[in-house]
Amino acid sequence: MKYPLGFFSFGKNIGIKDTSLDFAVIYSDVRCHAAAVFTRNNFPGAPIYVGRDHIQDGFLQAIVINSKNSNVATGEKGIQDSYQICESLAKSLQIKKEDILPSSTGVIGVPLPIEKILNACASAKENLKPGNLDEVAEAIMTTDTKKKISYRTINHNGNEGVMFGIAKGAGMIEPNMATMLSYILCDYLPESKDLKGILKRVVDQTYNCITIDSDTSTSDTVVLMCSGKLGTIPDGLFESNLKEIATELSKKIARDGEGASKLIELTVKHGRDESQVTKIGKSILNSPLVKTAIYGGDPNWGRFIMAIGKVFDEPIPYENLEIQLGGISVKGADHETKSKLAEYLKSNEEIYILVKLNTGKFEKTFWSCDFTEGYIQENAYYTT
Amino acid sequence: MKYPLGFFSFGKNIGIKDTSLDFAVIYSDVRCHAAAVFTRNNFPGAPIYVGRDHIQDGFLQAIVINSKNSNVATGEKGIQDSYQICESLAKSLQIKKEDILPSSTGVIGVPLPIEKILNACASAKENLKPGNLDEVAEAIMTTDTKKKISYRTINHNGNEGVMFGIAKGAGMIEPNMATMLSYILCDYLPESKDLKGILKRVVDQTYNCITIDSDTSTSDTVVLMCSGKLGTIPDGLFESNLKEIATELSKKIARDGEGASKLIELTVKHGRDESQVTKIGKSILNSPLVKTAIYGGDPNWGRFIMAIGKVFDEPIPYENLEIQLGGISVKGADHETKSKLAEYLKSNEEIYILVKLNTGKFEKTFWSCDFTEGYIQENAYYTT
């Protein structure tokens, strides 16, 4: 595993809920150009308020994250807690508190165990190790079953730089303008230094195209930090690598949705525009009936028709509509075709769906997972 | 059980899928004033096209229904089939084919077994029995576990009239402008004869306030038929009885949602207007995380906050927001309150939720059910 230059980090257990890793710090030895996008939920967590405040000037030097408690719906005290965490960490790392972005993920509505976290901040410096970001990827997990890491080496003018991304997902996932928690670090800087513009474009085509359960979290955050230690690279090269990493992390989040047994990749093609394609894509991938049929290997293609038809303000001519599962057309499928469709659904862990609207030229890809008893079981007893 | 005057009906098995009742006819011995509302899904079933055509003049004399096959996504042939069914039944009953409304419910995308249905139409007259509507209520069931019937006797000017409603629901239920199948018959007429206006007002406050799984069916239909055999009654008396019946049937549909173990009744109060209250009410009752928590008796109240907050275009001031479960306030609940909430959720089959937005004076009630493994199991293998 290769890490970008100048980044140090650690993950550890501080006993927030159980004995798994639940606290992490990422630190750069130089101040970084940075950008972030956050949840559009109207009740964002306390760290989101503080993060929005601290990212304003476009610079960050550290990120501090706890899992198992989201510090959401905790009122004024929750926001004070988040500011205090930054203050304590700034002291330990000897950097400006405004250069720290805080994140919390986990249960909503429970006050943070603030003493435990402040203690961990105070001793942060001695725990830092070069790179080490896979430990952070583990520490930010909640109901995730796998660490989510994606990185690329980028060769430019004789240098080998690294862009490194981590993420967490699992449940309460239909990001809008952002995703759960994801951090992407790089030792290059794009020539334009327009991190915000590049990040927003990429997020709209990756994290914002996944849905696990249609529930938009109060904590969604994506952060991009560039040390620029290796200088600048062309925007196109930067953005294409960022998009690859964001796509890979988005697919990992969808594949590891709570209770999921399959990744679903849906491409909606030949649509009028982004709005039409997105409404129909999301309607299909948020339909419990579509997702249970894919889980069970039931070639019940009528449910796709229903899901497209229930987007009331986007009527699609039925005659021209095409739907394929694994390359097999489904409309009016006879007995033999249905057997093939069932076979395809049952024997694959990655299900590819193609919908052609034939109303224009716009195209977009979306990701989700199937809907199983595991989702119900995990969420029926989450806090008890 | 009391029936409205002049209505005859039957339900029988004609072998569409298995040996349960799957075919029904309702007939009035006089032509009835009638109104109907249908699904807003952009791919409505063939019977919806024919029903819209036949209801145009505001009169009906019979309804013909099959279950186990919805005749949706069956193209021009499906529409011809529906017209042919009306023709065959009209011959048997010696009425106009334009006075018959056809309905079909069941799997999507499979051609109707038209010969079986035409045979049943041809022999319909001899099968009719006075009243007998509970047999129809059984014949229209698909994954419903219970017949759904609600009726009221209405005393006016020395007469005792009857308003009688039946419905089916179970899955693919978030009606919009209509519900699955529901038929309401009455021997009175409202004085204004404005069946359409009255039905629309009532539907908006009843069937359109339920959601089981956020999936809007392609077959939703509510029909109101009034023989007027007992003359007219004041609109207010008519509408209040209709609303009572529609509310009762809506609650029965929600309670009997696929896999459901609990009925959820949510009242959203002190909202700005219908649009704000409805968006927030539906967001809460369509949230898989809210519905799994209610299933498991988990007092995870943060999920209500999330569900209200994800209605991006309706930000609600957090400070003034109130949420109660069974009369217990949840915001910032301490350990003892959480135990009480868990106890309330676990020991009741009807869960009452009150949300006060404190943004105005509008109020509306919504119904849904919890989300269980049973929903997944029923829908993973529906056609296989």
mmCIF file of N, CA, C and O in Angstrom, chain B residues 127-200:
data_model
loop_
_atom_site.group_PDB
_atom_site.id
_atom_site.type_symbol
_atom_site.label_atom_id
_atom_site.label_comp_id
_atom_site.label_asym_id
_atom_site.label_seq_id
_atom_site.Cartn_x
_atom_site.Cartn_y
_atom_site.Cartn_z
ATOM 1 N N ASN B 127 -74.804 -16.576 -11.369
ATOM 2 C CA ASN B 127 -74.033 -16.665 -10.112
ATOM 3 C C ASN B 127 -74.355 -15.560 -9.109
ATOM 4 O O ASN B 127 -73.979 -15.642 -7.939
ATOM 5 N N LEU B 128 -75.010 -14.504 -9.580
ATOM 6 C CA LEU B 128 -75.257 -13.341 -8.710
ATOM 7 C C LEU B 128 -76.162 -13.682 -7.532
ATOM 8 O O LEU B 128 -77.148 -14.381 -7.690
ATOM 9 N N LYS B 129 -75.781 -13.157 -6.354
ATOM 10 C CA LYS B 129 -76.638 -13.291 -5.159
ATOM 11 C C LYS B 129 -76.845 -11.900 -4.580
ATOM 12 O O LYS B 129 -75.957 -11.046 -4.677
ATOM 13 N N PRO B 130 -77.968 -11.650 -3.939
ATOM 14 C CA PRO B 130 -78.203 -10.323 -3.344
ATOM 15 C C PRO B 130 -77.107 -10.012 -2.311
ATOM 16 O O PRO B 130 -76.714 -10.903 -1.538
ATOM 17 N N GLY B 131 -76.662 -8.757 -2.296
ATOM 18 C CA GLY B 131 -75.614 -8.380 -1.326
ATOM 19 C C GLY B 131 -74.366 -9.208 -1.569
ATOM 20 O O GLY B 131 -73.733 -9.102 -2.619
ATOM 21 N N ASN B 132 -74.004 -10.056 -0.604
ATOM 22 C CA ASN B 132 -72.942 -11.069 -0.809
ATOM 23 C C ASN B 132 -71.560 -10.450 -1.017
ATOM 24 O O ASN B 132 -70.632 -11.103 -1.472
ATOM 25 N N LEU B 133 -71.417 -9.170 -0.641
ATOM 26 C CA LEU B 133 -70.179 -8.455 -1.001
ATOM 27 C C LEU B 133 -68.948 -8.943 -0.247
ATOM 28 O O LEU B 133 -67.815 -8.673 -0.666
ATOM 29 N N ASP B 134 -69.151 -9.678 0.855
ATOM 30 C CA ASP B 134 -67.970 -10.219 1.557
ATOM 31 C C ASP B 134 -67.262 -11.255 0.690
ATOM 32 O O ASP B 134 -66.047 -11.446 0.795
ATOM 33 N N GLU B 135 -68.022 -11.918 -0.184
ATOM 34 C CA GLU B 135 -67.406 -12.883 -1.100
ATOM 35 C C GLU B 135 -66.520 -12.151 -2.120
ATOM 36 O O GLU B 135 -65.443 -12.621 -2.477
ATOM 37 N N VAL B 136 -66.969 -10.969 -2.546
ATOM 38 C CA VAL B 136 -66.159 -10.155 -3.460
ATOM 39 C C VAL B 136 -64.885 -9.689 -2.739
ATOM 40 O O VAL B 136 -63.785 -9.736 -3.297
ATOM 41 N N ALA B 137 -65.045 -9.252 -1.479
ATOM 42 C CA ALA B 137 -63.894 -8.794 -0.699
ATOM 43 C C ALA B 137 -62.827 -9.884 -0.620
ATOM 44 O O ALA B 137 -61.625 -9.595 -0.610
ATOM 45 N N GLU B 138 -63.261 -11.137 -0.600
ATOM 46 C CA GLU B 138 -62.293 -12.244 -0.552
ATOM 47 C C GLU B 138 -61.661 -12.477 -1.925
ATOM 48 O O GLU B 138 -60.460 -12.720 -2.036
ATOM 49 N N ALA B 139 -62.487 -12.371 -2.974
ATOM 50 C CA ALA B 139 -62.001 -12.702 -4.317
ATOM 51 C C ALA B 139 -60.963 -11.708 -4.845
ATOM 52 O O ALA B 139 -60.176 -12.035 -5.729
ATOM 53 N N ILE B 140 -60.944 -10.482 -4.298
ATOM 54 C CA ILE B 140 -59.994 -9.493 -4.819
ATOM 55 C C ILE B 140 -58.652 -9.523 -4.077
ATOM 56 O O ILE B 140 -57.734 -8.787 -4.421
ATOM 57 N N MET B 141 -58.509 -10.377 -3.065
ATOM 58 C CA MET B 141 -57.266 -10.441 -2.295
ATOM 59 C C MET B 141 -56.112 -11.020 -3.125
ATOM 60 O O MET B 141 -56.313 -11.896 -3.958
ATOM 61 N N THR B 142 -54.899 -10.492 -2.914
ATOM 62 C CA THR B 142 -53.701 -11.146 -3.474
ATOM 63 C C THR B 142 -52.835 -11.599 -2.295
ATOM 64 O O THR B 142 -53.030 -12.692 -1.781
ATOM 65 N N THR B 143 -51.890 -10.742 -1.859
ATOM 66 C CA THR B 143 -51.099 -11.124 -0.679
ATOM 67 C C THR B 143 -51.746 -10.642 0.621
ATOM 68 O O THR B 143 -51.152 -10.786 1.685
ATOM 69 N N ASP B 144 -52.941 -10.066 0.526
ATOM 70 C CA ASP B 144 -53.674 -9.689 1.745
ATOM 71 C C ASP B 144 -53.883 -10.937 2.604
ATOM 72 O O ASP B 144 -54.120 -12.025 2.091
ATOM 73 N N THR B 145 -53.822 -10.741 3.927
ATOM 74 C CA THR B 145 -54.116 -11.884 4.801
ATOM 75 C C THR B 145 -55.540 -11.820 5.322
ATOM 76 O O THR B 145 -56.043 -12.785 5.873
ATOM 77 N N LYS B 146 -56.199 -10.637 5.179
ATOM 78 C CA LYS B 146 -57.560 -10.478 5.700
ATOM 79 C C LYS B 146 -58.433 -9.749 4.696
ATOM 80 O O LYS B 146 -57.960 -8.863 3.992
ATOM 81 N N LYS B 147 -59.728 -10.120 4.677
ATOM 82 C CA LYS B 147 -60.706 -9.346 3.899
ATOM 83 C C LYS B 147 -60.831 -7.966 4.522
ATOM 84 O O LYS B 147 -60.748 -7.827 5.742
ATOM 85 N N LYS B 148 -61.014 -6.949 3.686
ATOM 86 C CA LYS B 148 -61.142 -5.587 4.201
ATOM 87 C C LYS B 148 -62.514 -5.021 3.860
ATOM 88 O O LYS B 148 -62.803 -4.738 2.701
ATOM 89 N N ILE B 149 -63.357 -4.909 4.870
ATOM 90 C CA ILE B 149 -64.748 -4.482 4.702
ATOM 91 C C ILE B 149 -65.044 -3.393 5.715
ATOM 92 O O ILE B 149 -64.574 -3.455 6.849
ATOM 93 N N SER B 150 -65.786 -2.381 5.313
ATOM 94 C CA SER B 150 -66.266 -1.374 6.263
ATOM 95 C C SER B 150 -67.613 -0.881 5.775
ATOM 96 O O SER B 150 -67.781 -0.588 4.593
ATOM 97 N N TYR B 151 -68.614 -0.832 6.672
ATOM 98 C CA TYR B 151 -69.910 -0.285 6.223
ATOM 99 C C TYR B 151 -70.572 0.507 7.335
ATOM 100 O O TYR B 151 -70.218 0.392 8.502
ATOM 101 N N ARG B 152 -71.492 1.372 6.956
ATOM 102 C CA ARG B 152 -72.258 2.181 7.897
ATOM 103 C C ARG B 152 -73.724 2.136 7.483
ATOM 104 O O ARG B 152 -74.025 2.160 6.281
ATOM 105 N N THR B 153 -74.610 2.048 8.469
ATOM 106 C CA THR B 153 -76.030 2.275 8.168
ATOM 107 C C THR B 153 -76.293 3.760 8.372
ATOM 108 O O THR B 153 -75.741 4.383 9.282
ATOM 109 N N ILE B 154 -77.080 4.329 7.488
ATOM 110 C CA ILE B 154 -77.344 5.772 7.539
ATOM 111 C C ILE B 154 -78.855 5.992 7.626
ATOM 112 O O ILE B 154 -79.595 5.641 6.698
ATOM 113 N N ASN B 155 -79.293 6.532 8.765
ATOM 114 C CA ASN B 155 -80.735 6.776 8.950
ATOM 115 C C ASN B 155 -81.076 8.202 8.542
ATOM 116 O O ASN B 155 -80.438 9.152 8.995
ATOM 117 N N HIS B 156 -82.074 8.319 7.667
ATOM 118 C CA HIS B 156 -82.449 9.640 7.174
ATOM 119 C C HIS B 156 -83.912 9.614 6.746
ATOM 120 O O HIS B 156 -84.313 8.734 5.981
ATOM 121 N N ASN B 157 -84.690 10.546 7.257
ATOM 122 C CA ASN B 157 -86.116 10.635 6.896
ATOM 123 C C ASN B 157 -86.850 9.308 7.017
ATOM 124 O O ASN B 157 -87.608 8.917 6.125
ATOM 125 N N GLY B 158 -86.572 8.567 8.081
ATOM 126 C CA GLY B 158 -87.278 7.293 8.297
ATOM 127 C C GLY B 158 -86.734 6.116 7.522
ATOM 128 O O GLY B 158 -87.179 4.987 7.708
ATOM 129 N N ASN B 159 -85.762 6.348 6.658
ATOM 130 C CA ASN B 159 -85.153 5.234 5.925
ATOM 131 C C ASN B 159 -83.852 4.791 6.600
ATOM 132 O O ASN B 159 -83.170 5.596 7.226
ATOM 133 N N GLU B 160 -83.513 3.504 6.455
ATOM 134 C CA GLU B 160 -82.181 3.056 6.854
ATOM 135 C C GLU B 160 -81.440 2.616 5.606
ATOM 136 O O GLU B 160 -81.751 1.569 5.028
ATOM 137 N N GLY B 161 -80.491 3.438 5.172
ATOM 138 C CA GLY B 161 -79.684 3.087 4.004
ATOM 139 C C GLY B 161 -78.363 2.497 4.453
ATOM 140 O O GLY B 161 -78.028 2.510 5.634
ATOM 141 N N VAL B 162 -77.606 1.988 3.504
ATOM 142 C CA VAL B 162 -76.323 1.376 3.808
ATOM 143 C C VAL B 162 -75.261 1.897 2.839
ATOM 144 O O VAL B 162 -75.513 2.004 1.636
ATOM 145 N N MET B 163 -74.100 2.233 3.388
ATOM 146 C CA MET B 163 -72.932 2.508 2.560
ATOM 147 C C MET B 163 -71.916 1.414 2.861
ATOM 148 O O MET B 163 -71.582 1.190 4.024
ATOM 149 N N PHE B 164 -71.460 0.719 1.818
ATOM 150 C CA PHE B 164 -70.681 -0.501 2.023
ATOM 151 C C PHE B 164 -69.389 -0.431 1.211
ATOM 152 O O PHE B 164 -69.431 -0.232 -0.002
ATOM 153 N N GLY B 165 -68.245 -0.590 1.873
ATOM 154 C CA GLY B 165 -66.966 -0.509 1.175
ATOM 155 C C GLY B 165 -66.115 -1.745 1.359
ATOM 156 O O GLY B 165 -66.119 -2.366 2.419
ATOM 157 N N ILE B 166 -65.393 -2.107 0.301
ATOM 158 C CA ILE B 166 -64.405 -3.182 0.405
ATOM 159 C C ILE B 166 -63.098 -2.688 -0.210
ATOM 160 O O ILE B 166 -63.079 -1.718 -0.976
ATOM 161 N N ALA B 167 -61.999 -3.342 0.133
ATOM 162 C CA ALA B 167 -60.692 -2.933 -0.400
ATOM 163 C C ALA B 167 -59.721 -4.088 -0.347
ATOM 164 O O ALA B 167 -59.925 -5.069 0.363
ATOM 165 N N LYS B 168 -58.670 -3.976 -1.130
ATOM 166 C CA LYS B 168 -57.514 -4.846 -1.010
ATOM 167 C C LYS B 168 -56.244 -3.995 -1.003
ATOM 168 O O LYS B 168 -56.239 -2.880 -1.528
ATOM 169 N N GLY B 169 -55.157 -4.545 -0.418
ATOM 170 C CA GLY B 169 -53.925 -3.757 -0.366
ATOM 171 C C GLY B 169 -52.723 -4.668 -0.415
ATOM 172 O O GLY B 169 -52.506 -5.323 -1.402
ATOM 173 N N ALA B 170 -51.929 -4.674 0.631
ATOM 174 C CA ALA B 170 -50.797 -5.585 0.881
ATOM 175 C C ALA B 170 -49.427 -5.077 0.431
ATOM 176 O O ALA B 170 -48.595 -4.789 1.263
ATOM 177 N N GLY B 171 -49.120 -4.961 -0.867
ATOM 178 C CA GLY B 171 -47.789 -4.498 -1.259
ATOM 179 C C GLY B 171 -47.876 -3.618 -2.488
ATOM 180 O O GLY B 171 -48.908 -3.562 -3.145
ATOM 181 N N MET B 172 -46.783 -2.945 -2.849
ATOM 182 C CA MET B 172 -46.780 -1.952 -3.914
ATOM 183 C C MET B 172 -47.799 -0.868 -3.607
ATOM 184 O O MET B 172 -48.629 -0.503 -4.441
ATOM 185 N N ILE B 173 -47.726 -0.363 -2.367
ATOM 186 C CA ILE B 173 -48.758 0.554 -1.890
ATOM 187 C C ILE B 173 -48.165 1.871 -1.420
ATOM 188 O O ILE B 173 -47.644 1.985 -0.324
ATOM 189 N N GLU B 174 -48.139 2.872 -2.275
ATOM 190 C CA GLU B 174 -48.156 4.249 -1.810
ATOM 191 C C GLU B 174 -49.084 4.975 -2.771
ATOM 192 O O GLU B 174 -48.640 5.577 -3.741
ATOM 193 N N PRO B 175 -50.371 4.850 -2.514
ATOM 194 C CA PRO B 175 -51.344 5.365 -3.482
ATOM 195 C C PRO B 175 -51.109 6.839 -3.722
ATOM 196 O O PRO B 175 -50.689 7.564 -2.846
ATOM 197 N N ASN B 176 -51.361 7.260 -4.927
ATOM 198 C CA ASN B 176 -51.297 8.673 -5.213
ATOM 199 C C ASN B 176 -52.471 8.996 -6.109
ATOM 200 O O ASN B 176 -52.496 8.617 -7.267
ATOM 201 N N MET B 177 -53.414 9.666 -5.557
ATOM 202 C CA MET B 177 -54.708 10.003 -6.163
ATOM 203 C C MET B 177 -55.668 8.826 -6.121
ATOM 204 O O MET B 177 -56.774 8.918 -6.580
ATOM 205 N N ALA B 178 -55.262 7.706 -5.603
ATOM 206 C CA ALA B 178 -56.149 6.547 -5.517
ATOM 207 C C ALA B 178 -55.433 5.483 -4.706
ATOM 208 O O ALA B 178 -54.341 5.694 -4.247
ATOM 209 N N THR B 179 -56.069 4.364 -4.505
ATOM 210 C CA THR B 179 -55.411 3.287 -3.780
ATOM 211 C C THR B 179 -55.440 2.032 -4.615
ATOM 212 O O THR B 179 -55.896 2.043 -5.738
ATOM 213 N N MET B 180 -54.976 0.933 -4.055
ATOM 214 C CA MET B 180 -55.161 -0.350 -4.719
ATOM 215 C C MET B 180 -56.608 -0.452 -5.189
ATOM 216 O O MET B 180 -57.124 0.476 -5.756
ATOM 217 N N LEU B 181 -57.280 -1.530 -4.908
ATOM 218 C CA LEU B 181 -58.671 -1.631 -5.342
ATOM 219 C C LEU B 181 -59.588 -1.378 -4.160
ATOM 220 O O LEU B 181 -59.422 -1.992 -3.117
ATOM 221 N N SER B 182 -60.526 -0.476 -4.340
ATOM 222 C CA SER B 182 -61.540 -0.281 -3.312
ATOM 223 C C SER B 182 -62.851 0.121 -3.975
ATOM 224 O O SER B 182 -62.869 0.921 -4.907
ATOM 225 N N TYR B 183 -63.949 -0.489 -3.524
ATOM 226 C CA TYR B 183 -65.267 -0.236 -4.110
ATOM 227 C C TYR B 183 -66.210 0.123 -2.991
ATOM 228 O O TYR B 183 -66.271 -0.571 -1.977
ATOM 229 N N ILE B 184 -66.915 1.234 -3.151
ATOM 230 C CA ILE B 184 -67.864 1.669 -2.130
ATOM 231 C C ILE B 184 -69.224 1.866 -2.790
ATOM 232 O O ILE B 184 -69.343 2.567 -3.801
ATOM 233 N N LEU B 185 -70.230 1.219 -2.217
ATOM 234 C CA LEU B 185 -71.566 1.188 -2.811
ATOM 235 C C LEU B 185 -72.559 1.776 -1.825
ATOM 236 O O LEU B 185 -72.416 1.586 -0.622
ATOM 237 N N CYS B 186 -73.588 2.454 -2.335
ATOM 238 C CA CYS B 186 -74.547 3.077 -1.424
ATOM 239 C C CYS B 186 -75.916 3.151 -2.086
ATOM 240 O O CYS B 186 -76.022 3.316 -3.300
ATOM 241 N N ASP B 187 -76.962 3.020 -1.278
ATOM 242 C CA ASP B 187 -78.297 3.136 -1.852
ATOM 243 C C ASP B 187 -78.848 4.558 -1.754
ATOM 244 O O ASP B 187 -79.943 4.843 -2.204
ATOM 245 N N TYR B 188 -78.097 5.461 -1.115
ATOM 246 C CA TYR B 188 -78.437 6.880 -1.153
ATOM 247 C C TYR B 188 -77.608 7.589 -2.228
ATOM 248 O O TYR B 188 -76.554 7.090 -2.640
ATOM 249 N N LEU B 189 -78.047 8.780 -2.568
ATOM 250 C CA LEU B 189 -77.272 9.679 -3.422
ATOM 251 C C LEU B 189 -77.042 10.960 -2.625
ATOM 252 O O LEU B 189 -77.950 11.388 -1.903
ATOM 253 N N PRO B 190 -75.889 11.585 -2.734
ATOM 254 C CA PRO B 190 -75.751 12.898 -2.097
ATOM 255 C C PRO B 190 -76.574 13.921 -2.895
ATOM 256 O O PRO B 190 -76.674 13.800 -4.112
ATOM 257 N N GLU B 191 -77.139 14.882 -2.168
ATOM 258 C CA GLU B 191 -78.058 15.825 -2.820
ATOM 259 C C GLU B 191 -77.457 16.507 -4.054
ATOM 260 O O GLU B 191 -78.091 16.651 -5.079
ATOM 261 N N SER B 192 -76.189 16.890 -3.933
ATOM 262 C CA SER B 192 -75.546 17.618 -5.039
ATOM 263 C C SER B 192 -75.252 16.718 -6.226
ATOM 264 O O SER B 192 -74.973 17.186 -7.314
ATOM 265 N N LYS B 193 -75.294 15.418 -6.004
ATOM 266 C CA LYS B 193 -74.867 14.414 -7.005
ATOM 267 C C LYS B 193 -73.407 14.588 -7.423
ATOM 268 O O LYS B 193 -72.970 14.006 -8.417
ATOM 269 N N ASP B 194 -72.656 15.376 -6.654
ATOM 270 C CA ASP B 194 -71.248 15.603 -6.999
ATOM 271 C C ASP B 194 -70.382 14.488 -6.436
ATOM 272 O O ASP B 194 -69.530 14.688 -5.566
ATOM 273 N N LEU B 195 -70.560 13.276 -6.923
ATOM 274 C CA LEU B 195 -69.805 12.135 -6.411
ATOM 275 C C LEU B 195 -68.310 12.330 -6.596
ATOM 276 O O LEU B 195 -67.509 11.957 -5.747
ATOM 277 N N LYS B 196 -67.961 12.924 -7.729
ATOM 278 C CA LYS B 196 -66.553 13.080 -8.071
ATOM 279 C C LYS B 196 -65.833 13.982 -7.068
ATOM 280 O O LYS B 196 -64.771 13.641 -6.551
ATOM 281 N N GLY B 197 -66.441 15.140 -6.786
ATOM 282 C CA GLY B 197 -65.847 16.091 -5.844
ATOM 283 C C GLY B 197 -65.729 15.497 -4.455
ATOM 284 O O GLY B 197 -64.683 15.604 -3.805
ATOM 285 N N ILE B 198 -66.810 14.849 -4.012
ATOM 286 C CA ILE B 198 -66.802 14.258 -2.665
ATOM 287 C C ILE B 198 -65.749 13.151 -2.586
ATOM 288 O O ILE B 198 -64.964 13.075 -1.640
ATOM 289 N N LEU B 199 -65.713 12.279 -3.602
ATOM 290 C CA LEU B 199 -64.769 11.161 -3.578
ATOM 291 C C LEU B 199 -63.333 11.660 -3.557
ATOM 292 O O LEU B 199 -62.500 11.175 -2.785
ATOM 293 N N LYS B 200 -63.044 12.665 -4.364
ATOM 294 C CA LYS B 200 -61.676 13.171 -4.426
ATOM 295 C C LYS B 200 -61.236 13.741 -3.072
ATOM 296 O O LYS B 200 -60.140 13.469 -2.589
#
